[in-house]
mmCIF file with all atom_site columns, C-alpha atoms in Angstrom:
data_model
loop_
_atom_site.group_PDB
_atom_site.id
_atom_site.type_symbol
_atom_site.label_atom_id
_atom_site.label_alt_id
_atom_site.label_comp_id
_atom_site.label_asym_id
_atom_site.label_entity_id
_atom_site.label_seq_id
_atom_site.pdbx_PDB_ins_code
_atom_site.Cartn_x
_atom_site.Cartn_y
_atom_site.Cartn_z
_atom_site.occupancy
_atom_site.B_iso_or_equiv
_atom_site.pdbx_formal_charge
_atom_site.auth_seq_id
_atom_site.auth_comp_id
_atom_site.auth_asym_id
_atom_site.auth_atom_id
_atom_site.pdbx_PDB_model_num
ATOM 1   C CA . MET A 1 1   ? 18.589  37.754 -0.520  1.00 0.00 ? 1   MET A CA 1
ATOM 2   C CA . PHE A 1 2   ? 15.545  36.521 1.416   1.00 0.00 ? 2   PHE A CA 1
ATOM 3   C CA . ASP A 1 3   ? 17.724  34.582 3.857   1.00 0.00 ? 3   ASP A CA 1
ATOM 4   C CA . TRP A 1 4   ? 19.871  37.657 4.465   1.00 0.00 ? 4   TRP A CA 1
ATOM 5   C CA . LEU A 1 5   ? 16.769  39.773 5.072   1.00 0.00 ? 5   LEU A CA 1
ATOM 6   C CA . SER A 1 6   ? 15.432  37.217 7.528   1.00 0.00 ? 6   SER A CA 1
ATOM 7   C CA . GLN A 1 7   ? 18.770  37.026 9.379   1.00 0.00 ? 7   GLN A CA 1
ATOM 8   C CA . ASN A 1 8   ? 18.677  40.816 9.702   1.00 0.00 ? 8   ASN A CA 1
ATOM 9   C CA . ARG A 1 9   ? 15.103  40.683 11.032  1.00 0.00 ? 9   ARG A CA 1
ATOM 10  C CA . VAL A 1 10  ? 13.515  42.318 8.021   1.00 0.00 ? 10  VAL A CA 1
ATOM 11  C CA . ASP A 1 11  ? 9.968   41.115 7.427   1.00 0.00 ? 11  ASP A CA 1
ATOM 12  C CA . VAL A 1 12  ? 9.295   40.704 3.718   1.00 0.00 ? 12  VAL A CA 1
ATOM 13  C CA . THR A 1 13  ? 5.903   40.722 2.064   1.00 0.00 ? 13  THR A CA 1
ATOM 14  C CA . VAL A 1 14  ? 5.551   39.932 -1.625  1.00 0.00 ? 14  VAL A CA 1
ATOM 15  C CA . ILE A 1 15  ? 2.326   40.930 -3.328  1.00 0.00 ? 15  ILE A CA 1
ATOM 16  C CA . ASN A 1 16  ? 1.262   39.642 -6.706  1.00 0.00 ? 16  ASN A CA 1
ATOM 17  C CA . VAL A 1 17  ? -1.724  41.333 -8.368  1.00 0.00 ? 17  VAL A CA 1
ATOM 18  C CA . VAL A 1 18  ? -3.514  38.655 -10.356 1.00 0.00 ? 18  VAL A CA 1
ATOM 19  C CA . THR A 1 19  ? -5.927  38.740 -13.283 1.00 0.00 ? 19  THR A CA 1
ATOM 20  C CA . PRO A 1 20  ? -7.868  35.719 -14.578 1.00 0.00 ? 20  PRO A CA 1
ATOM 21  C CA . TYR A 1 21  ? -5.463  35.190 -17.471 1.00 0.00 ? 21  TYR A CA 1
ATOM 22  C CA . ARG A 1 22  ? -3.017  32.269 -17.604 1.00 0.00 ? 22  ARG A CA 1
ATOM 23  C CA . ALA A 1 23  ? 0.146   34.381 -17.647 1.00 0.00 ? 23  ALA A CA 1
ATOM 24  C CA . SER A 1 24  ? -1.004  36.199 -14.542 1.00 0.00 ? 24  SER A CA 1
ATOM 25  C CA . THR A 1 25  ? -2.079  33.121 -12.593 1.00 0.00 ? 25  THR A CA 1
ATOM 26  C CA . SER A 1 26  ? 1.204   31.438 -13.548 1.00 0.00 ? 26  SER A CA 1
ATOM 27  C CA . SER A 1 27  ? 3.152   34.438 -12.270 1.00 0.00 ? 27  SER A CA 1
ATOM 28  C CA . VAL A 1 28  ? 2.120   33.464 -8.743  1.00 0.00 ? 28  VAL A CA 1
ATOM 29  C CA . GLY A 1 29  ? 4.027   30.202 -9.230  1.00 0.00 ? 29  GLY A CA 1
ATOM 30  C CA . LEU A 1 30  ? 7.069   32.157 -10.435 1.00 0.00 ? 30  LEU A CA 1
ATOM 31  C CA . MET A 1 31  ? 6.838   34.351 -7.336  1.00 0.00 ? 31  MET A CA 1
ATOM 32  C CA . LEU A 1 32  ? 6.769   31.248 -5.134  1.00 0.00 ? 32  LEU A CA 1
ATOM 33  C CA . ASP A 1 33  ? 9.719   29.719 -7.027  1.00 0.00 ? 33  ASP A CA 1
ATOM 34  C CA . THR A 1 34  ? 11.725  32.906 -6.467  1.00 0.00 ? 34  THR A CA 1
ATOM 35  C CA . ILE A 1 35  ? 10.953  32.980 -2.752  1.00 0.00 ? 35  ILE A CA 1
ATOM 36  C CA . GLY A 1 36  ? 11.620  29.290 -2.225  1.00 0.00 ? 36  GLY A CA 1
ATOM 37  C CA . ASP A 1 37  ? 11.484  28.236 1.427   1.00 0.00 ? 37  ASP A CA 1
ATOM 38  C CA . SER A 1 38  ? 12.259  31.713 2.747   1.00 0.00 ? 38  SER A CA 1
ATOM 39  C CA . ASP A 1 39  ? 10.140  33.158 5.530   1.00 0.00 ? 39  ASP A CA 1
ATOM 40  C CA . VAL A 1 40  ? 8.201   35.611 3.382   1.00 0.00 ? 40  VAL A CA 1
ATOM 41  C CA . THR A 1 41  ? 4.553   36.643 3.552   1.00 0.00 ? 41  THR A CA 1
ATOM 42  C CA . THR A 1 42  ? 2.983   35.996 0.164   1.00 0.00 ? 42  THR A CA 1
ATOM 43  C CA . ILE A 1 43  ? -0.196  37.675 -1.004  1.00 0.00 ? 43  ILE A CA 1
ATOM 44  C CA . ALA A 1 44  ? -2.199  37.290 -4.194  1.00 0.00 ? 44  ALA A CA 1
ATOM 45  C CA . LEU A 1 45  ? -4.559  40.188 -4.885  1.00 0.00 ? 45  LEU A CA 1
ATOM 46  C CA . LEU A 1 46  ? -7.243  39.173 -7.344  1.00 0.00 ? 46  LEU A CA 1
ATOM 47  C CA . ASN A 1 47  ? -8.015  42.253 -9.417  1.00 0.00 ? 47  ASN A CA 1
ATOM 48  C CA . ARG A 1 48  ? -11.764 42.048 -9.953  1.00 0.00 ? 48  ARG A CA 1
ATOM 49  C CA . THR A 1 49  ? -11.591 44.728 -12.651 1.00 0.00 ? 49  THR A CA 1
ATOM 50  C CA . PHE A 1 50  ? -10.514 41.947 -15.003 1.00 0.00 ? 50  PHE A CA 1
ATOM 51  C CA . GLY A 1 51  ? -13.043 39.438 -13.734 1.00 0.00 ? 51  GLY A CA 1
ATOM 52  C CA . PRO A 1 52  ? -15.925 40.755 -11.664 1.00 0.00 ? 52  PRO A CA 1
ATOM 53  C CA . ARG A 1 53  ? -17.773 37.426 -11.484 1.00 0.00 ? 53  ARG A CA 1
ATOM 54  C CA . GLU A 1 54  ? -16.525 34.342 -9.668  1.00 0.00 ? 54  GLU A CA 1
ATOM 55  C CA . ASP A 1 55  ? -16.896 32.219 -12.806 1.00 0.00 ? 55  ASP A CA 1
ATOM 56  C CA . ASP A 1 56  ? -14.532 34.593 -14.678 1.00 0.00 ? 56  ASP A CA 1
ATOM 57  C CA . TRP A 1 57  ? -11.675 33.029 -12.676 1.00 0.00 ? 57  TRP A CA 1
ATOM 58  C CA . ILE A 1 58  ? -11.829 29.528 -14.155 1.00 0.00 ? 58  ILE A CA 1
ATOM 59  C CA . LEU A 1 59  ? -8.043  29.197 -14.434 1.00 0.00 ? 59  LEU A CA 1
ATOM 60  C CA . TRP A 1 60  ? -7.544  30.278 -10.799 1.00 0.00 ? 60  TRP A CA 1
ATOM 61  C CA . TYR A 1 61  ? -10.369 28.414 -9.044  1.00 0.00 ? 61  TYR A CA 1
ATOM 62  C CA . GLY A 1 62  ? -10.893 25.719 -11.657 1.00 0.00 ? 62  GLY A CA 1
ATOM 63  C CA . ASP A 1 63  ? -14.201 24.696 -13.185 1.00 0.00 ? 63  ASP A CA 1
ATOM 64  C CA . THR A 1 64  ? -15.504 21.147 -12.910 1.00 0.00 ? 64  THR A CA 1
ATOM 65  C CA . ARG A 1 65  ? -18.068 21.744 -15.676 1.00 0.00 ? 65  ARG A CA 1
ATOM 66  C CA . LEU A 1 66  ? -15.248 22.569 -18.091 1.00 0.00 ? 66  LEU A CA 1
ATOM 67  C CA . ASP A 1 67  ? -12.878 19.964 -16.624 1.00 0.00 ? 67  ASP A CA 1
ATOM 68  C CA . ILE A 1 68  ? -10.364 22.643 -15.633 1.00 0.00 ? 68  ILE A CA 1
ATOM 69  C CA . ALA A 1 69  ? -8.403  22.036 -12.449 1.00 0.00 ? 69  ALA A CA 1
ATOM 70  C CA . GLU A 1 70  ? -7.661  24.720 -9.871  1.00 0.00 ? 70  GLU A CA 1
ATOM 71  C CA . SER A 1 71  ? -4.492  26.657 -10.625 1.00 0.00 ? 71  SER A CA 1
ATOM 72  C CA . GLU A 1 72  ? -1.414  24.860 -9.365  1.00 0.00 ? 72  GLU A CA 1
ATOM 73  C CA . SER A 1 73  ? -0.081  28.277 -8.349  1.00 0.00 ? 73  SER A CA 1
ATOM 74  C CA . ARG A 1 74  ? -3.136  28.929 -6.178  1.00 0.00 ? 74  ARG A CA 1
ATOM 75  C CA . GLY A 1 75  ? -2.758  25.561 -4.497  1.00 0.00 ? 75  GLY A CA 1
ATOM 76  C CA . ARG A 1 76  ? 0.915   26.239 -3.761  1.00 0.00 ? 76  ARG A CA 1
ATOM 77  C CA . LEU A 1 77  ? 0.148   29.714 -2.444  1.00 0.00 ? 77  LEU A CA 1
ATOM 78  C CA . LEU A 1 78  ? -2.462  28.415 -0.018  1.00 0.00 ? 78  LEU A CA 1
ATOM 79  C CA . GLU A 1 79  ? -0.322  25.421 1.030   1.00 0.00 ? 79  GLU A CA 1
ATOM 80  C CA . ARG A 1 80  ? 2.469   27.712 2.135   1.00 0.00 ? 80  ARG A CA 1
ATOM 81  C CA . GLY A 1 81  ? 0.016   29.871 4.107   1.00 0.00 ? 81  GLY A CA 1
ATOM 82  C CA . GLY A 1 82  ? -0.210  32.624 1.549   1.00 0.00 ? 82  GLY A CA 1
ATOM 83  C CA . ILE A 1 83  ? -3.067  35.068 1.550   1.00 0.00 ? 83  ILE A CA 1
ATOM 84  C CA . GLU A 1 84  ? -5.596  35.473 -1.227  1.00 0.00 ? 84  GLU A CA 1
ATOM 85  C CA . LEU A 1 85  ? -7.666  38.657 -1.348  1.00 0.00 ? 85  LEU A CA 1
ATOM 86  C CA . GLN A 1 86  ? -10.039 40.110 -3.854  1.00 0.00 ? 86  GLN A CA 1
ATOM 87  C CA . ILE A 1 87  ? -9.788  43.785 -4.645  1.00 0.00 ? 87  ILE A CA 1
ATOM 88  C CA . PRO A 1 88  ? -12.876 45.523 -5.986  1.00 0.00 ? 88  PRO A CA 1
ATOM 89  C CA . ALA A 1 89  ? -13.359 46.283 -9.637  1.00 0.00 ? 89  ALA A CA 1
ATOM 90  C CA . LEU A 1 90  ? -12.551 49.815 -10.725 1.00 0.00 ? 90  LEU A CA 1
ATOM 91  C CA . ARG A 1 91  ? -14.385 51.352 -13.636 1.00 0.00 ? 91  ARG A CA 1
ATOM 92  C CA . THR A 1 92  ? -11.838 51.547 -16.457 1.00 0.00 ? 92  THR A CA 1
ATOM 93  C CA . SER A 1 93  ? -12.635 55.185 -17.228 1.00 0.00 ? 93  SER A CA 1
ATOM 94  C CA . ILE A 1 94  ? -11.257 56.282 -13.834 1.00 0.00 ? 94  ILE A CA 1
ATOM 95  C CA . PRO A 1 95  ? -7.616  55.164 -14.304 1.00 0.00 ? 95  PRO A CA 1
ATOM 96  C CA . VAL A 1 96  ? -7.786  56.175 -17.973 1.00 0.00 ? 96  VAL A CA 1
ATOM 97  C CA . LEU A 1 97  ? -8.691  59.751 -17.013 1.00 0.00 ? 97  LEU A CA 1
ATOM 98  C CA . LEU A 1 98  ? -6.068  59.793 -14.251 1.00 0.00 ? 98  LEU A CA 1
ATOM 99  C CA . ASP A 1 99  ? -3.469  58.535 -16.697 1.00 0.00 ? 99  ASP A CA 1
ATOM 100 C CA . LEU A 1 100 ? -4.446  61.224 -19.195 1.00 0.00 ? 100 LEU A CA 1
ATOM 101 C CA . THR A 1 101 ? -3.713  63.966 -16.645 1.00 0.00 ? 101 THR A CA 1
ATOM 102 C CA . SER A 1 102 ? -0.983  62.131 -14.683 1.00 0.00 ? 102 SER A CA 1
ATOM 103 C CA . GLU A 1 103 ? -2.956  62.560 -11.455 1.00 0.00 ? 103 GLU A CA 1
ATOM 104 C CA . THR A 1 104 ? -2.959  60.214 -8.472  1.00 0.00 ? 104 THR A CA 1
ATOM 105 C CA . PHE A 1 105 ? -6.116  58.736 -6.986  1.00 0.00 ? 105 PHE A CA 1
ATOM 106 C CA . SER A 1 106 ? -5.835  61.072 -4.000  1.00 0.00 ? 106 SER A CA 1
ATOM 107 C CA . TYR A 1 107 ? -5.199  64.201 -6.030  1.00 0.00 ? 107 TYR A CA 1
ATOM 108 C CA . ALA A 1 108 ? -8.110  63.412 -8.359  1.00 0.00 ? 108 ALA A CA 1
ATOM 109 C CA . LEU A 1 109 ? -10.443 64.031 -5.415  1.00 0.00 ? 109 LEU A CA 1
ATOM 110 C CA . ALA A 1 110 ? -9.085  67.543 -4.813  1.00 0.00 ? 110 ALA A CA 1
ATOM 111 C CA . SER A 1 111 ? -11.238 70.484 -5.887  1.00 0.00 ? 111 SER A CA 1
ATOM 112 C CA . ASN A 1 112 ? -8.599  71.736 -8.341  1.00 0.00 ? 112 ASN A CA 1
ATOM 113 C CA . ALA A 1 113 ? -8.013  68.338 -9.996  1.00 0.00 ? 113 ALA A CA 1
ATOM 114 C CA . SER A 1 114 ? -8.602  68.239 -13.723 1.00 0.00 ? 114 SER A CA 1
ATOM 115 C CA . SER A 1 115 ? -9.045  64.506 -14.345 1.00 0.00 ? 115 SER A CA 1
ATOM 116 C CA . LEU A 1 116 ? -12.470 63.812 -12.799 1.00 0.00 ? 116 LEU A CA 1
ATOM 117 C CA . LYS A 1 117 ? -14.599 66.832 -13.559 1.00 0.00 ? 117 LYS A CA 1
ATOM 118 C CA . ALA A 1 118 ? -17.976 65.200 -12.994 1.00 0.00 ? 118 ALA A CA 1
ATOM 119 C CA . ALA A 1 119 ? -19.132 64.907 -9.373  1.00 0.00 ? 119 ALA A CA 1
ATOM 120 C CA . HIS A 1 120 ? -20.427 61.373 -9.907  1.00 0.00 ? 120 HIS A CA 1
ATOM 121 C CA . MET A 1 121 ? -16.955 60.260 -11.058 1.00 0.00 ? 121 MET A CA 1
ATOM 122 C CA . LYS A 1 122 ? -15.354 61.649 -7.900  1.00 0.00 ? 122 LYS A CA 1
ATOM 123 C CA . GLN A 1 123 ? -18.019 59.954 -5.791  1.00 0.00 ? 123 GLN A CA 1
ATOM 124 C CA . TYR A 1 124 ? -17.392 56.680 -7.598  1.00 0.00 ? 124 TYR A CA 1
ATOM 125 C CA . LEU A 1 125 ? -13.657 56.987 -6.849  1.00 0.00 ? 125 LEU A CA 1
ATOM 126 C CA . ARG A 1 126 ? -14.346 57.799 -3.163  1.00 0.00 ? 126 ARG A CA 1
ATOM 127 C CA . THR A 1 127 ? -16.549 54.720 -2.883  1.00 0.00 ? 127 THR A CA 1
ATOM 128 C CA . TRP A 1 128 ? -13.948 52.522 -4.579  1.00 0.00 ? 128 TRP A CA 1
ATOM 129 C CA . LEU A 1 129 ? -11.191 53.811 -2.285  1.00 0.00 ? 129 LEU A CA 1
ATOM 130 C CA . ARG A 1 130 ? -13.340 52.945 0.765   1.00 0.00 ? 130 ARG A CA 1
ATOM 131 C CA . GLU A 1 131 ? -13.939 49.464 -0.667  1.00 0.00 ? 131 GLU A CA 1
ATOM 132 C CA . MET A 1 132 ? -10.199 49.069 -1.283  1.00 0.00 ? 132 MET A CA 1
ATOM 133 C CA . ASP A 1 133 ? -9.456  50.107 2.286   1.00 0.00 ? 133 ASP A CA 1
ATOM 134 C CA . LEU A 1 134 ? -11.834 47.437 3.572   1.00 0.00 ? 134 LEU A CA 1
ATOM 135 C CA . ALA A 1 135 ? -10.433 44.818 1.187   1.00 0.00 ? 135 ALA A CA 1
ATOM 136 C CA . LEU A 1 136 ? -6.853  45.473 2.332   1.00 0.00 ? 136 LEU A CA 1
ATOM 137 C CA . ARG A 1 137 ? -7.587  45.487 6.070   1.00 0.00 ? 137 ARG A CA 1
ATOM 138 C CA . PRO A 1 138 ? -6.721  41.778 6.503   1.00 0.00 ? 138 PRO A CA 1
ATOM 139 C CA . ILE A 1 139 ? -3.142  42.476 5.337   1.00 0.00 ? 139 ILE A CA 1
ATOM 140 C CA . GLU A 1 140 ? -2.466  45.732 7.188   1.00 0.00 ? 140 GLU A CA 1
ATOM 141 C CA . GLY A 1 141 ? 0.019   43.980 9.472   1.00 0.00 ? 141 GLY A CA 1
ATOM 142 C CA . ALA A 1 142 ? 1.907   42.473 6.546   1.00 0.00 ? 142 ALA A CA 1
ATOM 143 C CA . LEU A 1 143 ? 2.082   45.940 4.991   1.00 0.00 ? 143 LEU A CA 1
ATOM 144 C CA . GLY A 1 144 ? 3.374   47.514 8.173   1.00 0.00 ? 144 GLY A CA 1
ATOM 145 C CA . LEU A 1 145 ? 0.274   49.645 8.702   1.00 0.00 ? 145 LEU A CA 1
#
């Protein structure tokens, strides 16, 4: 499929949202196995909600104190020129409330939204969305923006 897309001049970007857990870090390797040698932009987004501190990511970055090597998947991603970005942590209560009312992030900021009734919650979401925008700027081209 990737070869066909390349032959038809379709740029492909594959994004893998990663948490500090082994299954998630290993999924980057599975993504790379699936892509093979195809000309595909690969991006790993480290979701800081699941690990706000750098030392939470011991399976991804490794930890010499604990004798844990850097993730093989991370090494492969970087070797092939993949991009690694960190996305800011989002307070868990925000997506929980949005899920409860089936509202989108954008709609939750509207005056008639029912999910985020408190002004400070809406302000928190606005701030997080600005931080996300800044975090994703390096990959705007890969996303076609």
